[in-house]
Amino acid sequence: MNVKPLWAFATLAALAMTTLTAHAKYNGEDRGRPVMPTQTHAAWQTECGGCHLAFPPGLLPAASWKKVMTGLDKHFGTDASLPAAQTQAITDYLVKHASNRWSANTAPLKITDSEWFKSKHRAGEIDPAVWKRESVKSASNCLACHGDADKGDFDEDNVRIPK
Ligand code: HEC
Ligand code: HEC
């Protein structure tokens, strides 16, 4: 007679553990899903896709995008500043579609500095020498290995590390 409640308790405890573990993943620095919204944005595509991939909004939390967008005049050693109206429109787009799974109180400027990124690209998975290859050059160069990154496709099954 006591078996059923005990079993139910064990199930609940297991569920609670799963939830806790899920929240602790990447120390709470997790990307949203899907990382690329179905809604496109012309100015974002043109202005943020000129020097590198127009990074999908769901890869960073809203606070990161706000930081990136308020510092465009000093953007990783370049001046990427835009007229105020355009800056505002792009910020709104990025913030609206930012990661919805980021529970940490952090806002890295770089995707490549985030815990989820470091975890997915750790040395055990990718030989550190790969990052220095002429075909890769920088960890920011997502397209080198994720050929459909511009469509928001980062599926592990579609990764091809170039020679
Ligand atoms: C004038 C060129 C230029 C433009 C325009 C530009 N960026 Fe960048 N961006 C860079 C450079 C250079 C880096 C550093 C890349 C590296 O470290 O290899 C960078 C890096 C980044 C990173 C960090 C990437 C990482 O390593 O995680 C983000 C996020 C980013 N840019 C967002 C934007 C957004 C949003 C816009 C549009 C408002 C934009 N960029 C427009 C040059 C540019
Ligand atoms: C040198 C090649 C390389 C570059 C450059 C690279 N990645 Fe990856 N990425 C990989 C590999 C390999 C994996 C699969 C790791 C594994 O098996 O766990 C991966 C996994 C991922 C995943 C997880 C996919 C999944 O199915 O869970 C995401 C998201 C991702 N990368 C995003 C990015 C972003 C964003 C950039 C650029 C800022 C980037 N990657 C740059 C090689 C690369």
Coordinates of C-alpha atoms and ligand atoms in Angstrom, one line a residue:
M1 CA 0.0 0.0 0.0
N2 CA 2.9 2.3 0.7
V3 CA 4.6 1.6 -2.5
K4 CA 2.6 4.1 -4.6
P5 CA 3.2 7.3 -2.6
L6 CA 6.9 6.4 -2.2
W7 CA 7.2 5.9 -5.9
A8 CA 5.5 9.2 -6.6
F9 CA 7.8 10.9 -4.2
A10 CA 10.9 9.5 -5.9
T11 CA 9.6 10.6 -9.3
L12 CA 9.0 14.1 -8.0
A13 CA 12.5 14.2 -6.4
A14 CA 14.0 13.0 -9.7
L15 CA 12.1 15.7 -11.6
A16 CA 13.3 18.4 -9.2
M17 CA 16.9 17.3 -9.7
T18 CA 16.5 17.4 -13.5
T19 CA 15.1 20.9 -13.3
L20 CA 18.0 22.0 -11.0
T21 CA 20.6 20.5 -13.3
A22 CA 19.0 22.2 -16.3
H23 CA 19.3 25.6 -14.7
A24 CA 22.9 25.1 -13.7
K25 CA 23.9 24.3 -17.2
Y26 CA 26.7 26.5 -18.5
N27 CA 26.4 28.4 -15.2
G28 CA 23.1 29.8 -16.6
E29 CA 24.8 31.3 -19.7
D30 CA 22.7 29.5 -22.3
R31 CA 21.6 30.5 -25.7
G32 CA 18.0 30.8 -26.7
R33 CA 16.2 28.5 -29.1
P34 CA 15.7 29.0 -31.9
V35 CA 18.8 31.3 -32.1
M36 CA 17.6 32.9 -35.4
P37 CA 14.1 34.3 -35.4
T38 CA 11.9 33.8 -38.4
Q39 CA 11.4 37.6 -38.5
T40 CA 14.3 39.1 -40.5
H41 CA 15.6 42.7 -40.3
A42 CA 17.1 44.4 -43.3
A43 CA 19.3 47.0 -41.4
W44 CA 20.6 44.4 -39.0
Q45 CA 21.5 42.1 -41.9
T46 CA 23.3 44.8 -43.9
E47 CA 24.9 46.8 -41.1
C48 CA 25.9 43.9 -38.8
G49 CA 26.7 41.4 -41.5
G50 CA 29.2 43.5 -43.4
C51 CA 32.4 42.7 -41.4
H52 CA 31.3 39.3 -40.0
L53 CA 28.3 37.0 -39.8
A54 CA 25.2 38.9 -38.6
F55 CA 25.3 37.0 -35.3
P56 CA 21.8 35.5 -34.6
P57 CA 20.1 37.4 -31.7
G58 CA 19.4 34.3 -29.6
L59 CA 23.2 33.7 -29.0
L60 CA 23.3 36.4 -26.3
P61 CA 21.0 37.9 -23.7
A62 CA 19.3 41.3 -24.1
A63 CA 21.8 42.9 -21.7
S64 CA 24.7 41.9 -23.9
W65 CA 23.1 43.3 -27.0
K66 CA 22.4 46.6 -25.3
K67 CA 26.1 46.8 -24.3
V68 CA 27.2 46.0 -27.8
M69 CA 24.9 48.5 -29.4
T70 CA 25.8 51.4 -27.0
G71 CA 29.5 50.9 -27.7
L72 CA 29.5 50.7 -31.5
D73 CA 32.0 53.6 -31.9
K74 CA 34.6 51.4 -30.1
H75 CA 33.6 48.0 -31.4
F76 CA 36.5 45.6 -31.0
G77 CA 39.0 48.0 -32.4
T78 CA 36.8 49.4 -35.1
D79 CA 34.2 52.1 -35.5
A80 CA 30.9 50.5 -36.3
S81 CA 28.7 53.4 -35.3
L82 CA 25.4 54.1 -37.1
P83 CA 22.8 56.9 -37.2
A84 CA 20.8 57.0 -33.9
A85 CA 17.5 55.8 -35.5
Q86 CA 19.1 52.8 -37.1
T87 CA 21.0 51.9 -33.9
Q88 CA 17.7 52.0 -32.0
A89 CA 15.9 49.9 -34.6
I90 CA 18.6 47.2 -34.6
T91 CA 18.8 47.3 -30.8
D92 CA 15.1 46.7 -30.6
Y93 CA 15.3 43.7 -32.9
L94 CA 18.2 42.1 -31.1
V95 CA 16.7 42.6 -27.7
K96 CA 13.3 41.3 -28.8
H97 CA 14.8 38.0 -30.1
A98 CA 17.6 37.7 -27.5
S99 CA 18.3 34.4 -25.6
N100 CA 15.3 33.4 -23.5
R101 CA 17.3 30.8 -21.6
W102 CA 20.0 33.0 -20.1
S103 CA 19.4 32.8 -16.3
A104 CA 22.9 34.1 -15.2
N105 CA 23.3 37.7 -14.2
T106 CA 26.0 38.3 -16.8
A107 CA 26.3 40.1 -20.1
P108 CA 29.4 39.2 -22.0
L109 CA 30.3 41.4 -25.0
K110 CA 31.4 38.4 -27.0
I111 CA 29.5 35.2 -27.8
T112 CA 32.8 33.4 -27.7
D113 CA 33.3 34.5 -24.1
S114 CA 30.1 32.8 -22.9
E115 CA 30.0 29.6 -20.9
W116 CA 27.9 27.8 -23.4
F117 CA 30.3 28.6 -26.2
K118 CA 33.4 27.5 -24.2
S119 CA 31.6 24.3 -23.2
K120 CA 30.6 23.5 -26.8
H121 CA 34.1 24.3 -28.2
R122 CA 36.4 23.0 -25.5
A123 CA 39.8 21.5 -26.2
G124 CA 38.5 17.9 -25.8
E125 CA 36.1 18.5 -28.7
I126 CA 38.3 20.7 -31.0
D127 CA 42.0 20.6 -31.3
P128 CA 43.2 24.1 -30.1
A129 CA 45.5 24.3 -33.2
V130 CA 42.4 24.5 -35.4
W131 CA 41.6 28.0 -34.3
K132 CA 44.9 29.3 -35.7
R133 CA 44.4 27.9 -39.2
E134 CA 44.3 30.3 -42.0
S135 CA 40.8 29.0 -42.9
V136 CA 39.5 29.8 -39.4
K137 CA 41.6 32.7 -38.0
S138 CA 39.1 33.5 -35.2
A139 CA 36.6 31.7 -33.0
S140 CA 34.2 34.5 -34.1
N141 CA 34.3 33.2 -37.6
C142 CA 31.4 30.8 -37.1
L143 CA 30.9 30.3 -40.8
A144 CA 34.3 28.6 -41.2
C145 CA 32.9 25.5 -39.5
H146 CA 29.1 26.1 -39.4
G147 CA 28.4 26.5 -43.1
D148 CA 24.8 27.5 -42.6
A149 CA 25.4 29.8 -39.6
D150 CA 23.8 32.6 -41.5
K151 CA 20.6 30.6 -41.4
G152 CA 21.0 30.1 -37.7
D153 CA 22.0 26.4 -38.2
F154 CA 24.7 25.4 -35.6
D155 CA 23.6 21.7 -35.5
E156 CA 26.5 19.5 -34.5
D157 CA 25.7 17.1 -37.3
N158 CA 26.4 19.9 -39.9
V159 CA 29.7 21.0 -38.5
R160 CA 32.7 20.7 -40.9
I161 CA 36.1 21.8 -39.7
P162 CA 38.1 23.2 -42.6
K163 CA 41.7 22.1 -43.4
Ligands
HEC1 C1 33.5 47.7 -39.3 C2 33.3 46.3 -39.1 C3 32.2 45.8 -38.1 C4 30.9 46.1 -38.2 C5 30.2 47.0 -39.1 C6 30.3 45.3 -37.1 N1 31.2 44.6 -36.4 FE1 30.9 43.3 -34.9 N2 32.9 42.9 -34.8 C7 33.9 43.5 -35.6 C8 35.2 42.9 -35.3 C9 36.5 43.3 -35.9 C10 35.0 42.0 -34.2 C11 36.0 41.1 -33.5 C12 36.1 39.8 -34.2 C13 37.2 38.9 -33.6 O1 37.5 39.0 -32.4 O2 37.7 38.0 -34.4 C14 33.5 42.0 -34.0 C15 32.9 41.2 -33.1 C16 31.5 41.2 -32.8 C17 30.9 40.5 -31.7 C18 31.6 39.4 -30.8 C19 31.9 38.1 -31.6 C20 32.4 37.0 -30.7 O3 33.6 36.8 -30.9 O4 31.7 36.5 -29.9 C21 29.6 40.8 -31.7 C22 28.5 40.2 -30.8 C23 29.4 41.8 -32.7 N3 30.6 42.0 -33.4 C24 28.2 42.4 -33.0 C25 28.0 43.3 -34.0 C26 26.7 44.0 -34.3 C27 25.4 43.7 -33.5 C28 26.9 44.8 -35.4 C29 25.9 45.7 -36.0 C30 25.4 46.8 -35.2 C31 28.3 44.7 -35.7 N4 28.9 43.8 -34.9 C32 28.9 45.4 -36.8 C33 33.7 44.4 -36.7 C34 32.4 44.9 -37.0
HEC2 C1 36.8 25.7 -35.7 C2 35.4 25.4 -36.0 C3 34.3 26.1 -35.3 C4 34.1 27.5 -35.2 C5 34.9 28.6 -35.8 C6 32.8 27.6 -34.5 N1 32.3 26.4 -34.1 FE1 30.6 26.0 -33.1 N2 31.0 24.1 -33.1 C7 32.1 23.5 -33.7 C8 32.1 22.0 -33.4 C9 33.1 21.0 -33.8 C10 30.9 21.8 -32.6 C11 30.4 20.5 -32.0 C12 30.9 20.3 -30.6 C13 30.4 19.0 -30.0 O1 30.4 18.0 -30.7 O2 30.0 19.1 -28.9 C14 30.3 23.1 -32.4 C15 29.1 23.3 -31.7 C16 28.4 24.5 -31.7 C17 27.1 24.7 -31.1 C18 26.2 23.6 -30.5 C19 25.5 22.9 -31.5 C20 24.5 21.8 -30.9 O3 23.9 21.0 -31.8 O4 24.4 21.8 -29.7 C21 26.7 26.0 -31.3 C22 25.4 26.7 -30.9 C23 27.8 26.6 -31.9 N3 28.8 25.7 -32.2 C24 27.9 28.0 -32.2 C25 29.0 28.6 -32.8 C26 29.1 30.1 -33.0 C27 28.0 31.0 -32.7 C28 30.3 30.3 -33.5 C29 30.9 31.7 -33.9 C30 30.8 32.7 -32.9 C31 31.0 29.0 -33.7 N4 30.2 28.0 -33.2 C32 32.3 28.9 -34.2 C33 33.1 24.1 -34.4 C34 33.2 25.5 -34.6

